[in-house]
Tab-separated table of C-alpha atoms in Angstrom:
chain	number	residue	atom	x	y	z
A	11	MET	CA	-51.424	-19.114	-29.841
A	12	GLU	CA	-50.256	-17.769	-26.486
A	13	ARG	CA	-47.640	-15.105	-26.207
A	14	GLU	CA	-44.744	-15.706	-23.877
A	15	LYS	CA	-44.648	-13.379	-20.872
A	16	PRO	CA	-41.410	-11.544	-20.395
A	17	ASP	CA	-39.375	-12.303	-17.246
A	18	HIS	CA	-39.315	-8.704	-16.195
A	19	THR	CA	-42.077	-6.139	-15.961
A	20	THR	CA	-40.173	-2.855	-16.400
A	21	GLY	CA	-39.757	-3.100	-20.083
A	22	TRP	CA	-35.994	-2.722	-19.903
A	23	GLN	CA	-33.774	-5.418	-21.174
A	24	TYR	CA	-30.285	-5.866	-19.936
A	25	ASP	CA	-27.375	-7.517	-21.754
A	26	PHE	CA	-26.011	-9.467	-18.810
A	27	ASP	CA	-23.100	-10.857	-20.828
A	28	GLU	CA	-21.388	-7.574	-21.391
A	29	GLU	CA	-22.013	-5.031	-18.578
A	30	TYR	CA	-23.708	-6.921	-15.811
A	31	GLY	CA	-22.708	-10.005	-13.738
A	32	GLU	CA	-24.749	-12.965	-12.765
A	33	ASN	CA	-26.505	-11.118	-9.921
A	34	GLY	CA	-27.236	-8.068	-11.958
A	35	GLU	CA	-24.433	-5.925	-10.542
A	36	TYR	CA	-22.613	-3.538	-12.907
A	37	ILE	CA	-19.127	-4.659	-13.852
A	38	GLU	CA	-16.648	-1.927	-14.329
A	39	GLU	CA	-14.116	-2.477	-17.076
A	40	THR	CA	-10.590	-2.236	-15.669
A	41	PRO	CA	-7.921	-1.138	-18.017
A	42	VAL	CA	-5.328	-3.745	-18.922
A	43	LEU	CA	-1.834	-2.349	-17.957
A	44	THR	CA	1.493	-3.432	-19.331
A	45	ARG	CA	4.169	-4.827	-17.039
A	46	GLU	CA	6.107	-1.510	-17.160
A	47	GLU	CA	2.930	0.492	-16.249
A	48	GLN	CA	2.303	-1.875	-13.298
A	49	GLU	CA	5.876	-1.531	-12.123
A	50	ALA	CA	5.643	2.312	-12.395
A	51	GLN	CA	2.474	2.347	-10.336
A	52	VAL	CA	3.977	0.093	-7.642
A	53	LYS	CA	7.167	2.288	-7.610
A	54	GLN	CA	5.065	5.411	-7.253
A	55	THR	CA	3.119	3.853	-4.337
A	56	LEU	CA	6.417	2.955	-2.705
A	57	CYS	CA	7.585	6.523	-3.100
A	58	ASP	CA	4.353	7.765	-1.570
A	59	LEU	CA	4.662	5.342	1.352
A	60	CYS	CA	8.277	6.365	2.069
A	61	VAL	CA	7.363	10.073	2.036
A	62	GLY	CA	4.409	9.318	4.319
A	63	ILE	CA	6.584	7.261	6.738
A	64	VAL	CA	9.091	10.093	7.126
A	65	LEU	CA	6.397	12.769	7.355
A	66	GLY	CA	4.537	10.669	9.920
A	67	ALA	CA	7.690	10.038	12.052
A	68	VAL	CA	8.548	13.734	12.466
A	69	PRO	CA	5.451	14.708	14.549
A	70	VAL	CA	5.602	11.407	16.490
A	71	LEU	CA	9.201	12.195	17.346
A	72	VAL	CA	8.514	15.798	18.332
A	73	ILE	CA	5.330	15.086	20.366
A	74	GLY	CA	6.815	12.023	22.015
A	75	ASN	CA	9.932	13.967	23.059
A	76	LEU	CA	7.863	16.886	24.365
A	77	LEU	CA	5.879	14.436	26.530
A	78	LEU	CA	8.890	12.487	27.708
A	79	GLY	CA	11.298	15.378	28.186
A	80	TRP	CA	13.632	14.902	25.197
A	81	ASN	CA	14.515	11.248	26.073
A	82	SER	CA	17.421	10.117	23.837
A	83	ARG	CA	16.458	6.410	23.948
A	84	PHE	CA	12.965	7.293	22.683
A	85	SER	CA	14.466	9.248	19.846
A	86	VAL	CA	16.817	6.411	18.887
A	87	GLY	CA	13.861	4.024	19.084
A	88	ILE	CA	11.857	6.255	16.712
A	89	CYS	CA	14.731	6.415	14.261
A	90	LEU	CA	15.177	2.618	14.487
A	91	GLY	CA	11.456	2.001	14.069
A	92	THR	CA	11.219	4.490	11.122
A	93	GLY	CA	14.177	2.858	9.378
A	94	THR	CA	12.574	-0.569	9.895
A	95	ALA	CA	9.311	0.737	8.348
A	96	LEU	CA	11.240	1.944	5.333
A	97	VAL	CA	12.995	-1.403	4.968
A	98	LEU	CA	9.612	-3.184	5.263
A	99	ALA	CA	8.102	-0.943	2.675
A	100	PHE	CA	10.985	-1.703	0.204
A	101	HIS	CA	10.660	-5.429	0.985
A	102	MET	CA	6.887	-5.276	0.231
A	103	TYR	CA	7.640	-3.546	-3.074
A	104	ARG	CA	10.134	-6.215	-4.024
A	105	SER	CA	7.901	-8.986	-2.924
A	106	VAL	CA	4.947	-7.707	-5.027
A	107	LEU	CA	7.101	-7.461	-8.053
A	108	ILE	CA	8.493	-10.938	-7.713
A	109	ALA	CA	5.074	-12.443	-6.920
A	110	THR	CA	3.599	-11.116	-10.138
A	111	GLU	CA	6.040	-13.410	-12.025
A	112	TYR	CA	4.642	-16.590	-10.377
A	113	PRO	CA	1.421	-18.446	-11.080
A	114	GLU	CA	-1.385	-17.752	-8.562
A	115	LYS	CA	-0.690	-20.597	-6.047
A	116	GLN	CA	3.011	-20.009	-5.979
A	117	ALA	CA	2.516	-16.284	-5.737
A	118	SER	CA	0.267	-16.733	-2.733
A	119	ALA	CA	2.801	-18.993	-1.019
A	120	TYR	CA	5.603	-16.536	-1.765
A	121	MET	CA	3.672	-13.621	-0.321
A	122	LYS	CA	2.935	-15.594	2.842
A	123	ARG	CA	6.677	-16.394	3.207
A	124	SER	CA	7.515	-12.736	2.582
A	125	SER	CA	4.994	-11.585	5.147
A	126	LEU	CA	6.366	-14.051	7.650
A	127	PHE	CA	9.889	-12.778	7.016
A	128	ARG	CA	8.759	-9.097	7.672
A	129	MET	CA	7.144	-10.264	10.879
A	130	VAL	CA	10.425	-11.824	12.071
A	131	ILE	CA	12.241	-8.581	11.165
A	132	MET	CA	9.749	-6.567	13.247
A	133	LEU	CA	10.138	-8.995	16.229
A	134	ALA	CA	13.903	-8.785	15.959
A	135	VAL	CA	13.811	-5.028	15.966
A	136	ILE	CA	11.448	-5.052	19.019
A	137	GLY	CA	13.817	-7.434	20.776
A	138	ALA	CA	16.822	-5.303	20.014
A	139	ALA	CA	14.948	-2.221	21.280
A	140	ILE	CA	14.055	-3.969	24.521
A	141	TRP	CA	17.600	-5.267	25.017
A	142	PHE	CA	19.523	-2.115	24.178
A	143	LEU	CA	17.077	0.816	24.600
A	144	LYS	CA	14.867	-0.441	27.401
A	145	LEU	CA	11.206	0.746	27.806
A	146	TYR	CA	11.345	4.169	26.102
A	147	GLY	CA	13.290	2.771	23.188
A	148	LEU	CA	10.690	0.044	22.864
A	149	PHE	CA	7.883	2.579	22.680
A	150	GLY	CA	9.835	4.641	20.138
A	151	ALA	CA	10.610	1.611	17.935
A	152	VAL	CA	6.995	0.413	17.916
A	153	LEU	CA	5.686	3.958	17.161
A	154	GLY	CA	8.336	4.278	14.415
A	155	MET	CA	7.191	0.966	12.787
A	156	LEU	CA	3.594	2.048	13.059
A	157	THR	CA	4.353	5.007	10.854
A	158	LEU	CA	4.136	2.462	7.948
A	159	LYS	CA	0.549	1.905	8.880
A	160	LEU	CA	-0.124	5.583	9.273
A	161	SER	CA	1.410	6.206	5.878
A	162	ALA	CA	-0.891	3.587	4.362
A	163	PHE	CA	-3.920	5.240	5.805
A	164	LEU	CA	-2.752	8.652	4.654
A	165	TRP	CA	-1.650	7.431	1.162
A	166	PRO	CA	-4.461	9.242	-0.763
A	167	VAL	CA	-3.422	12.519	0.756
A	168	VAL	CA	0.270	11.897	0.260
A	169	HIS	CA	-0.264	10.650	-3.279
A	170	LYS	CA	-2.177	13.807	-4.191
A	171	TYR	CA	0.330	16.295	-2.782
A	172	ASN	CA	3.602	14.405	-3.116
A	173	PRO	CA	6.173	16.721	-4.787
A	174	LEU	CA	8.053	13.651	-6.024
A	175	ARG	CA	5.050	12.333	-7.938
A	176	ARG	CA	5.703	11.520	-11.567
A	177	GLU	CA	2.757	12.282	-13.832
A	178	LYS	CA	2.367	10.660	-17.125
A	179	GLY	CA	3.523	12.725	-20.023
A	180	LYS	CA	5.355	15.358	-17.883
A	181	SER	CA	9.024	15.803	-17.467
A	182	ARG	CA	10.112	15.727	-13.827
A	183	ARG	CA	12.548	18.645	-14.222
A	184	ASN	CA	10.482	21.301	-15.832
A	185	GLY	CA	6.921	20.117	-15.835
A	186	VAL	CA	6.614	20.569	-19.632
A	187	GLU	CA	4.590	18.128	-21.659
């Protein structure tokens, strides 16, 4: 009688059904969150993004005005762009919460429509900045809207040091567990 040769030569056996995928990569178990926990995470991310937008707009406003000689149209453009970035962040928050209620195909279509709506809003703000605030206002509005992107890149830092962050199990007022 011949013995069957093992498929592997290391002597280690893996249980591919539990911890490893088809290609042998390790699969991390992700915790299953309740709807309330998901909403709390998304709300905290929105708070972090808004803090990052405002904190990002201040140095852009100061540096831009120093370079342009305290141009009022640029300042109004920055404020307009920053306000637009905050509105876009709130709209993204709302869109994500609504999309989680739909099945996958409908959620994908809804998110595409929401993204298109945000694009139209940005184009309308850029058009208004060109029409009313001219060139410096356009630069300010675009830089103000880009603070949303800056905030997204700096999210880990803002999330770590955000004074408005709510930690699980701690009271917001006194920090007592």
